[in-house]
C-alpha cells in the first residue's frame, strides 16, 4: 500500500480519486497531497460554468460520482426538486455544486478516518518519478511521495496553425473559449462571430452568446458542417443483437468493416442511439484491438462521424440550436481553415477551402476556436507536462491522444511503465479512448484506488 500519494489536478477526476481513497478503511492512515491549482476544487473547467444554458449531455441518473453509487447525483438533485426525472438533462452548474458537496464531505471524512489531507491551491511545476517514489516540486517546495497521479483533464488549447500572429495580437481571435465566456458580458456585441468547430463546445457558446448578443449572427465552420446528434426523449432499449455486433467487430478489427457493421446495425434498429450506447462499455477493449494503422485511419476518416453519434445534445438544446438556424442567426459551413488574418474595420478574415477548392473568405468581428479537447502532450504549453515530456518521464501517444500508458493507468517511459506514476482521465485517451466522461472516470478511479491501496 502506498501511504503518501499526490493527486495533481483539481477537477472531477482528481476529486473522485481523492474521495475513493478517503472512503476506504485502511490499516494505516494516508497522507494525501491534492494539488488543485486555482479555482474551486472539484469543479475544474468542465463544471465551473454558472450558466443555466449549459446542460449535461448525460442523463441525471448516470452522473453519480462513484461507481458503487451511480445514482448519487440524481439523489442530490432531488433533495431540492423531487420532480426531477432520472432521464432529465440538468445544468452543469448543478453538477458542479454536487461535486463540491461530495468533495467537502470527503475532506471532512478524512479527519474521522485519521487521514492527513493537504489541499494545495497551486500547480505543480515539475515531477521526477523514480522506481521507489516520486519527487513533486511546486515553487521552492519539494515533496517526496510514494505515488503520484496525473488527473489534469484537458490541456490548454493551442491556436489553430493557420492563425497569423497579427490575428492573435488583435484580441479578436479567442483560443480558450471558457475564460472568454466568463468575461463576455463586458465585450461589445460583434456583428458576426465565427466559430471554428461544430461540437458540443460550440453548442454551449451558441446558447450563451446568442442570448447575450441578440443582434449578432453566428457562422460555425467544420469539415462536414454537421451538428452533434440529439438524444432521444427517452432511453432506448438495448439492441437485441448487440452481442452479435460486438463479436463481429472483434473478429474483424478494421475501421472499414466496423463502419459497415455499424451502419447495417443502425439501419435495422428502431433507434440508432441504442446501437451506439450498447457499445459504450466495450469501447476501450475495441480500441485496444485496433492496430496503429487502423487507429490512424479512424482518426482521419471516421472520428467526426463517431463523435457526432457518441456525444449528443439534449433534445431541448437541439431545439434551441434549430431555432437559431431557422431564424437565420446561425449558418453552418463546410470547410477547412487555411488562413486567419487581421482584416479591415476591426474584423478578421478567414480564408477557407472545401473539397480542395477555395471558397469565399469570411469576415467576422470575433473568431472563437472550439475544436474540442486538447490532449496532445507533444506541443502543450502546460508547464508540468512539458517538463515530463522533455525529460523523458512520459512518452507522447503517437496520435496526440495524451501519453502512452498501461490500461491500469501506469504511465510509460522509455524502459516501460512506471510503478509509481499514474494517469487518470484525459491523458489516457490514447490507451482507453473512452476516458473523459464521468461514467468512465468513476470506474477508473475506483480501480486505481484499489491498486494504490493494495497490500
Tab-separated table of C-alpha atoms in Angstrom, residues 71-267:
chain	number	residue	atom	x	y	z
A	71	UNK	CA	-27.410	7.460	-8.841
A	72	UNK	CA	-25.776	9.812	-6.351
A	73	UNK	CA	-26.224	12.927	-8.451
A	74	UNK	CA	-29.912	12.220	-9.016
A	75	UNK	CA	-30.396	11.841	-5.252
A	76	UNK	CA	-28.624	15.164	-4.699
A	77	UNK	CA	-30.710	16.989	-7.324
A	78	UNK	CA	-33.999	15.609	-5.960
A	79	UNK	CA	-33.288	16.990	-2.500
A	80	UNK	CA	-34.229	20.441	-3.766
A	81	UNK	CA	-36.603	19.386	-6.532
A	82	UNK	CA	-38.340	15.992	-6.118
A	83	UNK	CA	-39.940	16.360	-9.569
A	84	UNK	CA	-36.599	15.840	-11.364
A	85	UNK	CA	-36.712	12.697	-13.503
A	86	UNK	CA	-33.900	10.189	-13.939
A	87	UNK	CA	-33.934	10.944	-17.680
A	88	UNK	CA	-33.530	14.735	-17.294
A	89	UNK	CA	-30.532	16.658	-18.586
A	90	UNK	CA	-29.652	19.032	-15.776
A	91	UNK	CA	-27.462	22.157	-15.659
A	92	UNK	CA	-23.729	21.617	-15.399
A	93	UNK	CA	-23.734	24.289	-12.701
A	94	UNK	CA	-25.812	21.981	-10.523
A	95	UNK	CA	-23.411	19.138	-11.168
A	96	UNK	CA	-20.523	21.346	-10.104
A	97	UNK	CA	-22.382	22.064	-6.857
A	98	UNK	CA	-22.765	18.319	-6.337
A	99	UNK	CA	-19.044	17.740	-6.885
A	100	UNK	CA	-18.244	20.482	-4.387
A	101	UNK	CA	-20.518	18.935	-1.767
A	102	UNK	CA	-19.126	15.438	-2.231
A	103	UNK	CA	-15.572	16.781	-2.069
A	104	UNK	CA	-16.294	18.690	1.142
A	105	UNK	CA	-17.840	15.533	2.609
A	106	UNK	CA	-14.730	13.511	1.718
A	107	UNK	CA	-12.417	16.065	3.310
A	108	UNK	CA	-14.483	16.005	6.491
A	109	UNK	CA	-14.481	12.207	6.462
A	110	UNK	CA	-10.687	12.219	6.176
A	111	UNK	CA	-10.362	13.538	9.723
A	112	UNK	CA	-12.689	10.843	11.061
A	113	UNK	CA	-10.570	8.165	9.362
A	114	UNK	CA	-7.321	9.679	10.587
A	115	UNK	CA	-6.067	10.643	7.117
A	116	UNK	CA	-3.850	13.679	6.627
A	117	UNK	CA	-5.045	15.607	3.551
A	118	UNK	CA	-3.343	18.725	2.236
A	119	UNK	CA	-5.268	20.701	-0.391
A	120	UNK	CA	-2.589	22.713	-2.189
A	121	UNK	CA	-4.108	25.533	-4.305
A	122	UNK	CA	-1.113	25.705	-6.649
A	123	UNK	CA	0.031	23.987	-9.812
A	124	UNK	CA	2.893	21.512	-9.715
A	125	UNK	CA	5.934	22.870	-11.542
A	126	UNK	CA	7.883	19.639	-12.018
A	127	UNK	CA	7.973	15.969	-11.087
A	128	UNK	CA	10.771	13.419	-11.041
A	129	UNK	CA	9.454	9.843	-10.954
A	130	UNK	CA	11.743	7.100	-9.697
A	131	UNK	CA	11.202	3.402	-9.105
A	132	UNK	CA	10.699	3.872	-5.353
A	133	UNK	CA	8.790	7.151	-5.325
A	134	UNK	CA	8.116	10.488	-6.987
A	135	UNK	CA	9.574	13.919	-6.203
A	136	UNK	CA	6.960	16.661	-6.585
A	137	UNK	CA	8.029	20.306	-6.854
A	138	UNK	CA	5.968	23.481	-6.635
A	139	UNK	CA	7.699	26.767	-6.085
A	140	UNK	CA	10.589	26.202	-3.679
A	141	UNK	CA	8.920	23.200	-2.052
A	142	UNK	CA	9.966	19.650	-2.910
A	143	UNK	CA	7.944	16.719	-1.563
A	144	UNK	CA	8.687	13.023	-1.783
A	145	UNK	CA	5.619	10.808	-2.235
A	146	UNK	CA	5.146	7.071	-2.640
A	147	UNK	CA	2.983	7.506	-5.750
A	148	UNK	CA	1.563	10.312	-7.890
A	149	UNK	CA	-1.472	10.521	-10.179
A	150	UNK	CA	-1.825	12.932	-13.104
A	151	UNK	CA	-5.521	13.878	-13.207
A	152	UNK	CA	-5.059	17.032	-15.255
A	153	UNK	CA	-8.083	16.998	-17.534
A	154	UNK	CA	-7.743	18.591	-20.953
A	155	UNK	CA	-4.595	20.574	-21.686
A	156	UNK	CA	-4.662	24.271	-22.629
A	157	UNK	CA	-5.792	24.590	-26.252
A	158	UNK	CA	-3.292	25.767	-28.865
A	159	UNK	CA	-4.090	28.277	-31.611
A	160	UNK	CA	-5.069	26.783	-34.943
A	161	UNK	CA	-1.874	26.560	-37.038
A	162	UNK	CA	-3.417	28.763	-39.747
A	163	UNK	CA	-3.891	31.765	-37.444
A	164	UNK	CA	-1.462	34.621	-38.008
A	165	UNK	CA	0.350	36.457	-35.236
A	166	UNK	CA	-1.454	39.634	-36.255
A	167	UNK	CA	-4.827	37.934	-35.773
A	168	UNK	CA	-3.788	36.655	-32.345
A	169	UNK	CA	-2.441	40.064	-31.356
A	170	UNK	CA	-5.720	41.730	-32.329
A	171	UNK	CA	-7.518	40.125	-29.380
A	172	UNK	CA	-10.336	39.122	-31.728
A	173	UNK	CA	-9.199	35.519	-32.085
A	174	UNK	CA	-10.146	33.561	-28.954
A	175	UNK	CA	-8.149	30.408	-28.288
A	176	UNK	CA	-9.657	29.500	-24.898
A	177	UNK	CA	-13.464	29.769	-25.072
A	178	UNK	CA	-14.339	29.247	-21.403
A	179	UNK	CA	-12.356	32.145	-19.887
A	180	UNK	CA	-13.694	34.320	-22.704
A	181	UNK	CA	-17.268	33.280	-21.972
A	182	UNK	CA	-16.820	34.292	-18.329
A	183	UNK	CA	-15.890	37.850	-19.342
A	184	UNK	CA	-18.038	38.176	-22.468
A	185	UNK	CA	-20.648	40.301	-20.677
A	186	UNK	CA	-18.148	43.173	-20.905
A	187	UNK	CA	-17.407	42.636	-24.623
A	188	UNK	CA	-19.257	44.877	-27.128
A	189	UNK	CA	-21.517	42.698	-29.318
A	190	UNK	CA	-19.878	41.994	-32.690
A	191	UNK	CA	-21.892	41.933	-35.902
A	192	UNK	CA	-20.726	38.407	-36.721
A	193	UNK	CA	-18.976	35.656	-34.758
A	194	UNK	CA	-17.166	32.816	-36.491
A	195	UNK	CA	-16.907	29.571	-34.525
A	196	UNK	CA	-14.261	27.044	-35.564
A	197	UNK	CA	-15.710	23.627	-34.761
A	198	UNK	CA	-19.217	22.208	-34.538
A	199	UNK	CA	-19.103	20.054	-31.430
A	200	UNK	CA	-20.672	20.428	-28.016
A	201	UNK	CA	-18.387	23.320	-27.026
A	202	UNK	CA	-19.662	25.309	-29.998
A	203	UNK	CA	-23.218	24.483	-28.975
A	204	UNK	CA	-22.559	25.848	-25.468
A	205	UNK	CA	-21.085	29.027	-26.924
A	206	UNK	CA	-24.058	29.484	-29.232
A	207	UNK	CA	-26.584	29.128	-26.429
A	208	UNK	CA	-24.882	31.669	-24.194
A	209	UNK	CA	-23.726	34.242	-26.729
A	210	UNK	CA	-26.896	34.254	-28.826
A	211	UNK	CA	-28.898	35.125	-25.707
A	212	UNK	CA	-26.365	37.755	-24.605
A	213	UNK	CA	-25.989	39.329	-28.075
A	214	UNK	CA	-29.463	39.164	-29.682
A	215	UNK	CA	-28.423	41.021	-32.850
A	216	UNK	CA	-25.270	39.013	-33.573
A	217	UNK	CA	-25.128	36.376	-36.291
A	218	UNK	CA	-23.026	33.227	-35.974
A	219	UNK	CA	-21.183	31.137	-38.549
A	220	UNK	CA	-19.912	27.724	-37.422
A	221	UNK	CA	-17.286	26.001	-39.565
A	222	UNK	CA	-16.186	22.369	-39.642
A	223	UNK	CA	-15.024	19.835	-42.210
A	224	UNK	CA	-18.504	18.333	-42.568
A	225	UNK	CA	-20.666	21.193	-41.322
A	226	UNK	CA	-22.766	18.856	-39.187
A	227	UNK	CA	-24.030	19.307	-35.650
A	228	UNK	CA	-23.783	16.636	-32.942
A	229	UNK	CA	-26.604	14.119	-32.836
A	230	UNK	CA	-29.546	14.525	-30.480
A	231	UNK	CA	-30.523	12.313	-27.571
A	232	UNK	CA	-33.929	10.680	-27.747
A	233	UNK	CA	-36.685	11.876	-25.463
A	234	UNK	CA	-36.477	8.555	-23.619
A	235	UNK	CA	-33.765	5.962	-23.089
A	236	UNK	CA	-33.812	3.360	-25.847
A	237	UNK	CA	-33.811	-0.360	-25.189
A	238	UNK	CA	-30.532	-2.254	-25.746
A	239	UNK	CA	-30.403	-3.831	-29.221
A	240	UNK	CA	-31.342	-7.495	-29.258
A	241	UNK	CA	-28.376	-8.420	-31.443
A	242	UNK	CA	-25.815	-6.289	-29.610
A	243	UNK	CA	-23.672	-9.315	-28.757
A	244	UNK	CA	-23.640	-10.375	-32.406
A	245	UNK	CA	-22.454	-6.911	-33.483
A	246	UNK	CA	-19.746	-6.861	-30.816
A	247	UNK	CA	-18.471	-10.303	-31.810
A	248	UNK	CA	-18.367	-9.320	-35.476
A	249	UNK	CA	-16.375	-6.186	-34.670
A	250	UNK	CA	-13.897	-8.150	-32.591
A	251	UNK	CA	-13.477	-10.710	-35.354
A	252	UNK	CA	-12.510	-8.019	-37.892
A	253	UNK	CA	-10.795	-5.045	-36.196
A	254	UNK	CA	-10.649	-2.703	-39.175
A	255	UNK	CA	-12.304	0.696	-39.450
A	256	UNK	CA	-13.848	-0.050	-42.836
A	257	UNK	CA	-15.501	-3.224	-41.516
A	258	UNK	CA	-16.642	-1.537	-38.321
A	259	UNK	CA	-18.296	1.358	-40.160
A	260	UNK	CA	-20.102	-1.104	-42.434
A	261	UNK	CA	-21.284	-3.157	-39.449
A	262	UNK	CA	-22.446	-0.072	-37.549
A	263	UNK	CA	-24.371	1.347	-40.494
A	264	UNK	CA	-26.060	-2.006	-41.037
A	265	UNK	CA	-26.930	-2.383	-37.332
A	266	UNK	CA	-28.317	1.157	-37.130
A	267	UNK	CA	-30.438	0.631	-40.242
